[in-house]
Coordinates of C-alpha atoms and ligand atoms in Angstrom, one line a residue:
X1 CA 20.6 -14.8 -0.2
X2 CA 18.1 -16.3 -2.7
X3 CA 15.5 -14.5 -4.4
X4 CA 12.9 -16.7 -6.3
X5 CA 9.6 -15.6 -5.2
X6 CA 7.8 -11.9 -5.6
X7 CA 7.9 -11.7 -1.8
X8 CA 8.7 -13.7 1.3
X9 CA 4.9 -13.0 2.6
X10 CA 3.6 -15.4 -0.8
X11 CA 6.4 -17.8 -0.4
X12 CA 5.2 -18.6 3.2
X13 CA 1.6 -19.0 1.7
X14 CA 2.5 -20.6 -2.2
X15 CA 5.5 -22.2 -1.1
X16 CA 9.0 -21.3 -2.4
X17 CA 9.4 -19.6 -5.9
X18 CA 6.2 -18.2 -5.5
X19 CA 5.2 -16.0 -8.7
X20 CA 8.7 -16.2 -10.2
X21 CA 7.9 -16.9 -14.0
X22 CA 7.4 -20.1 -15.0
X23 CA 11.1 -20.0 -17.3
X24 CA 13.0 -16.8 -18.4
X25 CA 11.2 -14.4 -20.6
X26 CA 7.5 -16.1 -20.3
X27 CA 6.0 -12.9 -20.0
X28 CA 4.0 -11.6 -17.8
X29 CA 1.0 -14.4 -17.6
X30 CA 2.9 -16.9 -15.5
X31 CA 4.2 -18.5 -12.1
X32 CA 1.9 -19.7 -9.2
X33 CA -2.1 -19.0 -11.1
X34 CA -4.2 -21.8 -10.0
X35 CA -7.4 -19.9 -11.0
X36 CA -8.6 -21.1 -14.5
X37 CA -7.7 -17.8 -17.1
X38 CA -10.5 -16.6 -19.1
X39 CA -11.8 -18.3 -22.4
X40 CA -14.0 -17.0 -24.4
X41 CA -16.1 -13.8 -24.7
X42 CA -18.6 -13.3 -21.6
X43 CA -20.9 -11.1 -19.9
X44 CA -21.1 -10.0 -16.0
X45 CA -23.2 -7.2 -13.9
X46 CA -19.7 -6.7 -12.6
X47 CA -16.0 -6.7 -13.7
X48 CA -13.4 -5.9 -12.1
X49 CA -10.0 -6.1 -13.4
X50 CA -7.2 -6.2 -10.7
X51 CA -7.0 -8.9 -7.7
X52 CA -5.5 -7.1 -4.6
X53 CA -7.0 -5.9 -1.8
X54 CA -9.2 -3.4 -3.8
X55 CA -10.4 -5.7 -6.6
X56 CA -11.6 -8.4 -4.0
X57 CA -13.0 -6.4 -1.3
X58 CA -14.9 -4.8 -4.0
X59 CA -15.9 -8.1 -4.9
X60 CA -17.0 -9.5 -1.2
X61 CA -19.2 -6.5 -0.2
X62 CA -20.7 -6.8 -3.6
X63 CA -21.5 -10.2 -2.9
X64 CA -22.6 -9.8 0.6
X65 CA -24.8 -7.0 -0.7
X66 CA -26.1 -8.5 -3.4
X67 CA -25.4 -12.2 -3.6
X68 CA -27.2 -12.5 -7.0
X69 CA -24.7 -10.4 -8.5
X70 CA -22.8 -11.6 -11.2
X71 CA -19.4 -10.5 -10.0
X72 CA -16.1 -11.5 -12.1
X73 CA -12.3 -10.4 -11.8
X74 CA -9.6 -10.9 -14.1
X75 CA -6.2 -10.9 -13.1
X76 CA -3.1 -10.8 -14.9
X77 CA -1.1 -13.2 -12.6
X78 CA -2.9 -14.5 -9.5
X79 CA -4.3 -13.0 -6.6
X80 CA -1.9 -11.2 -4.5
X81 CA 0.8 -10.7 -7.2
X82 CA 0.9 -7.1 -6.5
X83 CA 1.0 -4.6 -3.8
X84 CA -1.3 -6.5 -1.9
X85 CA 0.9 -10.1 -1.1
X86 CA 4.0 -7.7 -0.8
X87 CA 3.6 -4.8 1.6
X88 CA 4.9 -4.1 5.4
X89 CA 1.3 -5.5 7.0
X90 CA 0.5 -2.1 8.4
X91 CA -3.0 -2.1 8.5
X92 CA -2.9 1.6 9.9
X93 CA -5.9 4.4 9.9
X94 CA -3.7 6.7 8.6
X95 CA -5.3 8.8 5.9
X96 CA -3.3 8.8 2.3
X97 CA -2.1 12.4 1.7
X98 CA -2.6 14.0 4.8
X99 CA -6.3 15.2 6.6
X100 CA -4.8 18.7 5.9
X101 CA -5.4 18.3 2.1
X102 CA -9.3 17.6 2.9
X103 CA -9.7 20.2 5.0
X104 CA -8.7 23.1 2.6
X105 CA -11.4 21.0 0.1
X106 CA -14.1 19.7 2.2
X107 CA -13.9 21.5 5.6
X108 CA -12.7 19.8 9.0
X109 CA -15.9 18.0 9.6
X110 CA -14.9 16.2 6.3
X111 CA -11.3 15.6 7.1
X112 CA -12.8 14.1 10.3
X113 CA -14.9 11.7 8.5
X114 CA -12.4 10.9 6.6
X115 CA -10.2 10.0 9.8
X116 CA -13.0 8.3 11.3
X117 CA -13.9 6.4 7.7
X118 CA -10.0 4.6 8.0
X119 CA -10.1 4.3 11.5
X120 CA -13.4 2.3 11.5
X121 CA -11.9 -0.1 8.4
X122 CA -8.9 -1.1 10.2
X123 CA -11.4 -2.8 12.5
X124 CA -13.6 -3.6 10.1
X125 CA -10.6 -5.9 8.3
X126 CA -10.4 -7.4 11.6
X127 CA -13.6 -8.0 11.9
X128 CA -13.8 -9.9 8.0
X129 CA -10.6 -11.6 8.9
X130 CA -12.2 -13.6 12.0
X131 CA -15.3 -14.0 10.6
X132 CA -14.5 -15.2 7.3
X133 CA -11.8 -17.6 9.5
X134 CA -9.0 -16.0 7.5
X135 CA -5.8 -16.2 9.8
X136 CA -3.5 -13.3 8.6
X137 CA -1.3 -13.2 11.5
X138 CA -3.3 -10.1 12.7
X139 CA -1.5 -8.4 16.2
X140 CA -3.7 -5.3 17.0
X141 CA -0.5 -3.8 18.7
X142 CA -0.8 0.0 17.4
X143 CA 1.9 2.1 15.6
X144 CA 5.2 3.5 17.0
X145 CA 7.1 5.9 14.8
X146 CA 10.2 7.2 16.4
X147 CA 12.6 10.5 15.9
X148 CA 16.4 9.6 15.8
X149 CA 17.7 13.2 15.2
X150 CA 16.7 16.7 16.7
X151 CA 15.2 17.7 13.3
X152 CA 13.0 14.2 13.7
X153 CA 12.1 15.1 17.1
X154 CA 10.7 18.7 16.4
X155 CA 8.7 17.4 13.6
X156 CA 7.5 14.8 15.8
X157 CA 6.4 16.8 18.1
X158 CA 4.5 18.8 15.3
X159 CA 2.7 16.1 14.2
X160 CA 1.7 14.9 17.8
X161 CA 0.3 19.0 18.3
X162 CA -1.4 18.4 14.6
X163 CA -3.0 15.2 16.0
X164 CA -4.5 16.7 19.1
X165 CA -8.1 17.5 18.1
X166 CA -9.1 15.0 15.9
X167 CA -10.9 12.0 17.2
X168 CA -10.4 8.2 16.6
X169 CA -6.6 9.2 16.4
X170 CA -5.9 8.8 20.3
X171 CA -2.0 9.1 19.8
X172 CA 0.4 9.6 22.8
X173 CA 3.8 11.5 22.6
X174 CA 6.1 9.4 24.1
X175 CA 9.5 10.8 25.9
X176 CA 12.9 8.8 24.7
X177 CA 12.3 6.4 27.5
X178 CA 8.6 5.7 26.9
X179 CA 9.6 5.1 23.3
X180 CA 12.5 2.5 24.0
X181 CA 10.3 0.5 26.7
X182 CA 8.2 -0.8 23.5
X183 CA 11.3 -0.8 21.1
X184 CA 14.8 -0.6 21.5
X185 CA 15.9 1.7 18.7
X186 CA 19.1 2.8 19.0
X187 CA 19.4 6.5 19.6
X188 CA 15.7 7.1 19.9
X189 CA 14.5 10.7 21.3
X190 CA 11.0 10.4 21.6
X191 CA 8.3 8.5 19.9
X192 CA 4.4 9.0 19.1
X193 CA 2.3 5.5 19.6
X194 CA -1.6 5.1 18.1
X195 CA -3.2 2.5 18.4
X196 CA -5.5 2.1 15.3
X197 CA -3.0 -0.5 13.7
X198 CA -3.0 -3.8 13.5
X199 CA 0.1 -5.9 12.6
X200 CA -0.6 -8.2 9.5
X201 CA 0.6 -11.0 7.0
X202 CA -0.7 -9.6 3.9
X203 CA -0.1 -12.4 1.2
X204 CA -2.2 -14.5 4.4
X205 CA -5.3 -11.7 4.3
X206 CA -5.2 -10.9 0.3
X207 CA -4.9 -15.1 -0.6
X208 CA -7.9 -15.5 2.1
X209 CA -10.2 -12.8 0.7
X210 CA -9.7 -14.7 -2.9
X211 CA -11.0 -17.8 -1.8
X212 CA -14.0 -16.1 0.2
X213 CA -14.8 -14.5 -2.8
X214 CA -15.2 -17.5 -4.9
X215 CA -16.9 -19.1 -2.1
X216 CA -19.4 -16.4 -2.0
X217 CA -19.9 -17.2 -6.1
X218 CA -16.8 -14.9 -7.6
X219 CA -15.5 -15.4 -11.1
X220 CA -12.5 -14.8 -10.5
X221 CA -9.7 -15.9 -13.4
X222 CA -6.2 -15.5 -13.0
X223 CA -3.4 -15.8 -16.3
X224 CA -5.5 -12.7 -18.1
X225 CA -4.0 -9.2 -18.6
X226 CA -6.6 -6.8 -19.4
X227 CA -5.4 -4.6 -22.4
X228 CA -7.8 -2.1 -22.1
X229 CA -10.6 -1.4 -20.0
X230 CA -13.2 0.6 -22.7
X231 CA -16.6 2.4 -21.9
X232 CA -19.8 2.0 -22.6
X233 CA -20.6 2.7 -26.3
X234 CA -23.5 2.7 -28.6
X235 CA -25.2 -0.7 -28.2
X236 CA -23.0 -2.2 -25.4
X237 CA -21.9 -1.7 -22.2
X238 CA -18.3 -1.0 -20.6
X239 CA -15.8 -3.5 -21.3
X240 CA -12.6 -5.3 -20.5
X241 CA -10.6 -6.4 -23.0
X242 CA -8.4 -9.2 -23.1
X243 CA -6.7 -11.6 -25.5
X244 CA -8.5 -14.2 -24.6
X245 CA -11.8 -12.7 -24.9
X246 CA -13.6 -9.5 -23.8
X247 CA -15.7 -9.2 -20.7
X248 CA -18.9 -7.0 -20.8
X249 CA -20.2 -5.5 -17.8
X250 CA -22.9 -2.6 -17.0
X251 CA -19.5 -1.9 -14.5
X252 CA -15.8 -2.3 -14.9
X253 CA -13.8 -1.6 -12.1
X254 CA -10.2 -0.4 -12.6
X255 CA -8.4 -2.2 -9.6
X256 CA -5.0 -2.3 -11.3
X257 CA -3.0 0.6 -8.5
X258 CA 1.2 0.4 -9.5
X259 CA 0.2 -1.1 -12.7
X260 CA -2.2 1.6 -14.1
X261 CA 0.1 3.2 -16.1
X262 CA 0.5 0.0 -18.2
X263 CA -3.1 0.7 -19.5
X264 CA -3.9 2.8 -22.3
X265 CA -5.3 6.2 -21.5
X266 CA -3.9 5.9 -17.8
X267 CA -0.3 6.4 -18.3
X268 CA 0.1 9.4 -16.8
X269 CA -2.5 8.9 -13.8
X270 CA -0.6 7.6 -11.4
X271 CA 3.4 6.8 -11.5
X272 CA 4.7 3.7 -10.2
X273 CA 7.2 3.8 -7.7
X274 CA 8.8 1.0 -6.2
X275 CA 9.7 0.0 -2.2
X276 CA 11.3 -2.5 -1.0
X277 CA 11.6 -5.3 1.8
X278 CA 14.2 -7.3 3.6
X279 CA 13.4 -9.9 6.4
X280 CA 15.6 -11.7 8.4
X281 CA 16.0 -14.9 9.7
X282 CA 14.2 -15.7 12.8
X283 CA 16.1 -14.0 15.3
X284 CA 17.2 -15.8 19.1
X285 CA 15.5 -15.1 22.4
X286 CA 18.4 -13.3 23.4
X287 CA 18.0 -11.2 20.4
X288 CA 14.1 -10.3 21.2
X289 CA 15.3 -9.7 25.0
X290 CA 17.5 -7.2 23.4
X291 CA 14.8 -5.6 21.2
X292 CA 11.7 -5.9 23.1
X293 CA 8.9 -5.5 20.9
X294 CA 6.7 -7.3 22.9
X295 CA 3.3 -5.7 21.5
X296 CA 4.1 -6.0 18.1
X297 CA 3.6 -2.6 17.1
X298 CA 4.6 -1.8 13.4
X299 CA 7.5 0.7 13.7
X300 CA 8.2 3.8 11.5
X301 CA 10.7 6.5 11.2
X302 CA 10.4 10.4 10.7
X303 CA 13.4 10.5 8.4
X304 CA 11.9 11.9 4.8
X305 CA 12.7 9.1 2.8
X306 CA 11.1 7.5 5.7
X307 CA 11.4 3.2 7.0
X308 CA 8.6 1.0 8.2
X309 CA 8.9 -2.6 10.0
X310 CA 6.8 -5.3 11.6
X311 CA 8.3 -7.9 14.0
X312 CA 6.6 -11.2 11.9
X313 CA 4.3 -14.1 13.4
X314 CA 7.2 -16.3 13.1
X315 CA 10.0 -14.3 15.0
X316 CA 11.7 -11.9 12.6
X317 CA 12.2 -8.5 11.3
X318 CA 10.7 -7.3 7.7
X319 CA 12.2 -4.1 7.4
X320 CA 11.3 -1.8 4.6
X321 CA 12.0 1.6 3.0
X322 CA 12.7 3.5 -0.7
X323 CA 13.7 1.2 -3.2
X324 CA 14.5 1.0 -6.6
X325 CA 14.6 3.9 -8.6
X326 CA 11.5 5.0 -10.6
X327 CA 12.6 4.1 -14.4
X328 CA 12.3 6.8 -17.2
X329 CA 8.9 6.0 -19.0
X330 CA 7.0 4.7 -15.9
X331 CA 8.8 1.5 -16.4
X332 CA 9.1 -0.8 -14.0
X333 CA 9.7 -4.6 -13.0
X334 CA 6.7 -6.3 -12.5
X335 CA 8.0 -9.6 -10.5
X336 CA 10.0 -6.8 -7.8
X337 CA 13.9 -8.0 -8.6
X338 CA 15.5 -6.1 -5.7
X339 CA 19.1 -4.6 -6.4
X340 CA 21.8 -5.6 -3.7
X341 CA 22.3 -2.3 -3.4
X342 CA 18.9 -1.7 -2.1
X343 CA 19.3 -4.6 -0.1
X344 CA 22.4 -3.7 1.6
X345 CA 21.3 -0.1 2.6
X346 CA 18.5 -1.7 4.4
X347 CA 20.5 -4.0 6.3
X348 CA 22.7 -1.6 7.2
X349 CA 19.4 0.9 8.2
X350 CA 18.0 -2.1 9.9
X351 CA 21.8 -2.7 12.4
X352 CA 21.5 1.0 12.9
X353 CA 18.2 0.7 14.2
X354 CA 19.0 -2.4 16.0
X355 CA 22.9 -2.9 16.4
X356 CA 22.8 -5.9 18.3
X357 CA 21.5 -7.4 14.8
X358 CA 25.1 -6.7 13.3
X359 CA 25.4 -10.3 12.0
X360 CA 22.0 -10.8 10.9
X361 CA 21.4 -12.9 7.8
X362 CA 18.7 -11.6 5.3
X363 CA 16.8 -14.0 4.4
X364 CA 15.0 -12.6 1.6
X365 CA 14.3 -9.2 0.0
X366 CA 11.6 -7.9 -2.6
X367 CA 9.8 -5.1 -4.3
X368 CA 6.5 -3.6 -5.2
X369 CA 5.0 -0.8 -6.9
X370 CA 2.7 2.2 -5.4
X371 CA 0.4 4.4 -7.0
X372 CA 1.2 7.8 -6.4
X373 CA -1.3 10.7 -8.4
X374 CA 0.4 14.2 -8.6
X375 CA -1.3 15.2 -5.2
X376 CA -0.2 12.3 -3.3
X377 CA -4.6 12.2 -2.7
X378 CA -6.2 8.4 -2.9
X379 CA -9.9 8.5 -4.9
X380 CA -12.4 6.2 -5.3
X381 CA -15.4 6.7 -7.9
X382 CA -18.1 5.6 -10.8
X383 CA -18.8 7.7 -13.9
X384 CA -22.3 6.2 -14.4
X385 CA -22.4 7.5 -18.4
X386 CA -19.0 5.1 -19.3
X387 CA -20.1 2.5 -16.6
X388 CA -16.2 3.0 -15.2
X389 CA -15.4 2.9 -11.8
X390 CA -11.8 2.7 -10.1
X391 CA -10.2 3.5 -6.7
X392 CA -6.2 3.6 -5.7
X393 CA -3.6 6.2 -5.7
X394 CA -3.3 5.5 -2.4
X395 CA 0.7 5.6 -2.5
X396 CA 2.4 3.7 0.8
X397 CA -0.9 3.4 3.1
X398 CA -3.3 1.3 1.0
X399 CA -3.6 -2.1 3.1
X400 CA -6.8 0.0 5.0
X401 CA -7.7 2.1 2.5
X402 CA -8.9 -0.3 0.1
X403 CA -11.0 -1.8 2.5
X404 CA -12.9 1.7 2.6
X405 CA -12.4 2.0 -1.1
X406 CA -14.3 -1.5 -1.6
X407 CA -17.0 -0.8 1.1
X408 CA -17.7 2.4 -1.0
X409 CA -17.4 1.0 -4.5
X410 CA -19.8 -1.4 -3.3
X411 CA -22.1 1.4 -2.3
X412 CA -21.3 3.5 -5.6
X413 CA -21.9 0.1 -8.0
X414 CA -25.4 -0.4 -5.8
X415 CA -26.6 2.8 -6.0
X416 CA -26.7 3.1 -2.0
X417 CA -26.2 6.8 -1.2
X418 CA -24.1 6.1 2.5
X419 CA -22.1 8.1 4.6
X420 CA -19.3 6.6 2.8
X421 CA -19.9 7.8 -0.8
X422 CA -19.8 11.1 0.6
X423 CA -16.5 11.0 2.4
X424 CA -14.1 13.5 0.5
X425 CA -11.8 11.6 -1.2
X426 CA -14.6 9.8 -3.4
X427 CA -15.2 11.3 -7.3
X428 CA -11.4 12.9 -6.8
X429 CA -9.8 13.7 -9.9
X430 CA -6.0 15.4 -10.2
X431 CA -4.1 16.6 -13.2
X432 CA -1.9 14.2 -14.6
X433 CA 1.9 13.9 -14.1
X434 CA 3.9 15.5 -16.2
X435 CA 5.3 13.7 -19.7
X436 CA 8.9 12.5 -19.6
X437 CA 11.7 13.8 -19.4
X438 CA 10.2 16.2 -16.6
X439 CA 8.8 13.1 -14.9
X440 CA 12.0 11.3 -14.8
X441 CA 14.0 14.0 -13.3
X442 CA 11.2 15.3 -10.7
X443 CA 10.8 12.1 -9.3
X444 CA 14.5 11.4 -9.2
X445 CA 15.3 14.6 -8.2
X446 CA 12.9 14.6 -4.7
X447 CA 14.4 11.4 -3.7
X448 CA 17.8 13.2 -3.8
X449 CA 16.8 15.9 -2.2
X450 CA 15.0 14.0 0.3
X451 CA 18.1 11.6 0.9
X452 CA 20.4 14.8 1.2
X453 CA 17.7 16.6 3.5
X454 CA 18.2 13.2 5.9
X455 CA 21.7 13.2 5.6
X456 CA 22.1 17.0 6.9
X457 CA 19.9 15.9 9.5
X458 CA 21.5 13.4 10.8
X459 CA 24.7 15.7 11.1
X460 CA 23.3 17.4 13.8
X461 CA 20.7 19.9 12.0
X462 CA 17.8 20.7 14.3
X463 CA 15.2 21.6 12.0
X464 CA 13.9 20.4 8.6
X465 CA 16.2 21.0 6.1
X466 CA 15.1 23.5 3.8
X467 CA 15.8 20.8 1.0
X468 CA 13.5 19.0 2.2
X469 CA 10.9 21.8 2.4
X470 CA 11.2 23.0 -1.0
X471 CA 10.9 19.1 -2.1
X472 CA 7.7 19.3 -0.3
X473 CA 6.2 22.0 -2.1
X474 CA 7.3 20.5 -5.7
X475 CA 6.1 17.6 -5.2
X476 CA 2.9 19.0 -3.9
X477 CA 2.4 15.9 -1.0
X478 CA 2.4 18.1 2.3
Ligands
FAD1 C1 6.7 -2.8 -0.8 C2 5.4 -2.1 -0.4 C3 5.1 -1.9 0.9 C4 3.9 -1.4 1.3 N1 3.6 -1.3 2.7 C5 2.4 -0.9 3.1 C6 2.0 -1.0 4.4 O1 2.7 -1.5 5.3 N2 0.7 -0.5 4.7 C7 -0.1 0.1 3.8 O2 -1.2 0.5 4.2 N3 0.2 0.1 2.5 C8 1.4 -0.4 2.1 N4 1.7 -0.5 0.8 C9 0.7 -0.1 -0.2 C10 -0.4 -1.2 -0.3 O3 0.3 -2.4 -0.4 C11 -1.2 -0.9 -1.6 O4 -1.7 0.4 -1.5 C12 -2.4 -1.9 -1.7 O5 -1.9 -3.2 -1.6 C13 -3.0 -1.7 -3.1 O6 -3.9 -2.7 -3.3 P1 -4.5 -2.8 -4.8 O7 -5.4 -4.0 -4.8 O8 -5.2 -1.5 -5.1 O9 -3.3 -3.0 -5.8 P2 -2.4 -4.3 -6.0 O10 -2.3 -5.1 -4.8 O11 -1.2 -3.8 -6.7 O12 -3.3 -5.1 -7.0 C14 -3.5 -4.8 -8.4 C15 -3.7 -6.1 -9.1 O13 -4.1 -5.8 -10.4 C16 -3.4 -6.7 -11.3 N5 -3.4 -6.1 -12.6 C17 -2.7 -4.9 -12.9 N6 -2.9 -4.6 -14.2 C18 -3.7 -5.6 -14.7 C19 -4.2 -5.8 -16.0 N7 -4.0 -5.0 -17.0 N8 -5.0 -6.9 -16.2 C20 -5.3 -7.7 -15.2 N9 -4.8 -7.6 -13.9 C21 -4.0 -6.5 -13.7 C22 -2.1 -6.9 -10.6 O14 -1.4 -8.1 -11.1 C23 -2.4 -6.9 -9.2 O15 -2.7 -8.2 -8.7 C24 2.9 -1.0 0.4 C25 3.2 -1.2 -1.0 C26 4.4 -1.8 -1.4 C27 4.7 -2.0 -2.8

């Protein structure tokens, strides 16, 4: 199995190799930019630093708001190099952390507007995506998560009783039968199907937004790390600083999610841990006859350290789930190298799921990094005094959110006081992680107890392990 690109999504879009450096140890500004880098010192009303979902929808409502705007983005490697041209392609309405967490801070009536908020943007995508004529393989087929083990099942049920209530959620708990009749997951026992999410390519929809943007007058310059994003001082306004010249802007948007922690000040904010993806080869008719999946629902597990899949435009399986450990120091790979380890215990997850897949080839695998705060809790916000603005955090459900989290930037930059820069999660702040060697074995340490709690489960167990309840708590995400 070769692996020369940062994902098999931007290898169907760039073409093979896509975003592997240019030769060993060229550093991080290389591979697949076609966007001219910065040169020289400049000025903008706007900057935002960071070209993934968040850093270009940013950039689009901005423009459609306001198309004088001057509006510029500087990115390290080209647009879609991180999270963005890597994910599973669930564009889902689920909210990041949990409603429960805005409840307890902002009431139910918030947590519901919160719910609605995502719920409206995964149409809203849909929406940009055909009007802008961006085809991301978009299949509006909803999302079936399915319990494999009696301690799966009882929390599955839980979370169907949680969702009752709450509008724009409209899931349905599915008996094991129900379940099956969309996909044939081996030893399924019930599933729970919404259907607020869409199926998408996401190098397709991220690469698409860039080239609206610069169609709608973006500066958009790729090649050009940001070493530090600094705020306004005496004299002159915020500003992003690069080695090939600084940007000053009245704004400067921190867009930058896994990678934060590579900026000064922000190492602590958020840590970056990685997942990983295999996909297949395209599987045979007989194969698909096996599996069903004829709706093209994304498909997730209730184990804790939990799968997701999509059944791709082009007739395979990309199949996702933990990956690589998270590195002492908040180190990480930026390109996504993928361990055969890693790749092996998703294949073998994947013929578990689906055992008539036994001799599947893989036909790639890669890696990307999340954002994850100490509360698991996405924000969005503007301190007008430094001119600095960010949104992320939003750990393994950000392909929706950071259509919310541009929409509100947009609102937040323009000074238009909407029912969207009022939704709870915007002006957030949380305590930072702790400093290594605490981090380092917390984070570890959940993901074994996590794994262990799944493997007691799947031995017969028929509630949550108390592991995994206890892993919970510490890590403070439920
Ligand atoms: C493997 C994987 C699977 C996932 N699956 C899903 C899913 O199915 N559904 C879902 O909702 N979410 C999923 N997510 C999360 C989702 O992809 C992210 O939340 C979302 O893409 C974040 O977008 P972003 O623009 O904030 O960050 P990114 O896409 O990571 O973009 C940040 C950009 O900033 C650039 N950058 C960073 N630092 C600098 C700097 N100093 N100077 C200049 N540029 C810089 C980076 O190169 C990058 O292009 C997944 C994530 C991963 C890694």
């Amino acid at each position: 199995m070769a692996h020369a690109s940062v994902s098999f999504w931007l290898s169907q879009v760039l073409g093979p190799g896509a975003g592997a450096p240019a030769s060993p140890g060229a550093g991080a500004e290389a591979g697949s930019a076609s966007r001219p880098s910065l040169d020289g010192d400049a000025t903008a009303d706007v900057c935002i630093v960071g070209a993934g979902f968040t850093g270009l929808w940013t950039a689009y409502y901005l423009k459609k708001a306001q198309p004088s705007l001057g509006v510029t983005v500087l990115e390290q490697r080209f647009a879609g190099y991180g999270a963005s041209g890597r994910n599973g392609g669930w564009l889902t309405n689920s909210v990041t952390g949990g409603r429960e967490q805005y409840v307890a801070s902002h009431g139910r009536a918030g947590a519901q507007a919160m719910q609605s908020a995502m719920t409206a943007s995964v149409h809203e995508v849909i929406r940009v995506a055909e009007a802008e004529g961006i085809d991301a393989d978009i299949a509006l087929g909803g999302e079936l998560n399915v319990a494999r083990n009696p301690a799966q099942l009882a929390r599955l049920h839980d979370w169907a009783e949680g969702e009752a209530g709450w509008t724009d959620v409209d899931a349905e708990l599915l008996d094991a039968g129900q379940a099956s009749a969309r996909i044939a997951v081996d030893g399924t026992l019930g599933g729970l199907w919404q259907p607020h999410c869409a199926r998408i390519q996401p190098a397709k929809l991220v690469r698409g937004l860039a080239s609206v943007v610069e169609r709608l007058g973006v500066e958009l310059h790729e090649n050009t790390t940001v070493a530090a994003i600094e705020p306004r001082a005496v004299g002159r306004p915020a500003r992003a600083v690069t080695a090939r010249g600084n940007v000053d802007a009245d704004v400067v948007v921190r867009a930058t999610e896994g990678f934060t922690a590579r900026l000064p000040g922000a190492h602590r904010a958020w840590v970056p841990l990685n997942s990983s993806l295999i996909v297949t080869e395209p599987l045979s008719d007989a194969q698909w006859d096996a599996i069903g999946w004829a709706n093209r629902d994304t498909l997730g597990d209730l184990a804790h350290v939990y799968m997701y899949a999509q059944r791709t435009a082009d007739g395979r399986i990309a199949f996702g789930g933990r990956g690589v450990p998270y590195h002492f120091g908040s180190r990480f790979d930026p390109d996504g190298g993928t361990p055969r380890v890693t790749v092996r215990s998703l294949r073998d997850l994947l013929v578990r799921f689906f055992p008539v897949l036994s001799g599947v080839r893989v036909a790639d695998a890669w890696s990307g990094v999340l954002g994850v705060p100490r509360d698991w809790a996405a924000t969005v916000g503007l301190a007008r005094a430094s001119g600095l603005a960010w949104a992320g955090g939003y750990v393994g459900t950000g392909v929706t959110a950071t259509n919310l989290a541009g929409r509100t930037l947009a609102d937040l930059v323009l000074e238009r006081y909407s029912e969207l820069t009022t939704l709870p999660w915007v002006g957030h702040r949380v305590r930072n992680w702790e400093i290594e060697p605490l981090r380092y074995i917390a984070v570890n340490g959940l993901y074994k107890a996590y794994g262990m709690a799944d493997r007691a489960e799947d031995r017969g167990r028929t509630s949550t392990s108390a592991i995994a309840r206890i892993a919970d708590w510490v890590s403070g995400h439920k």
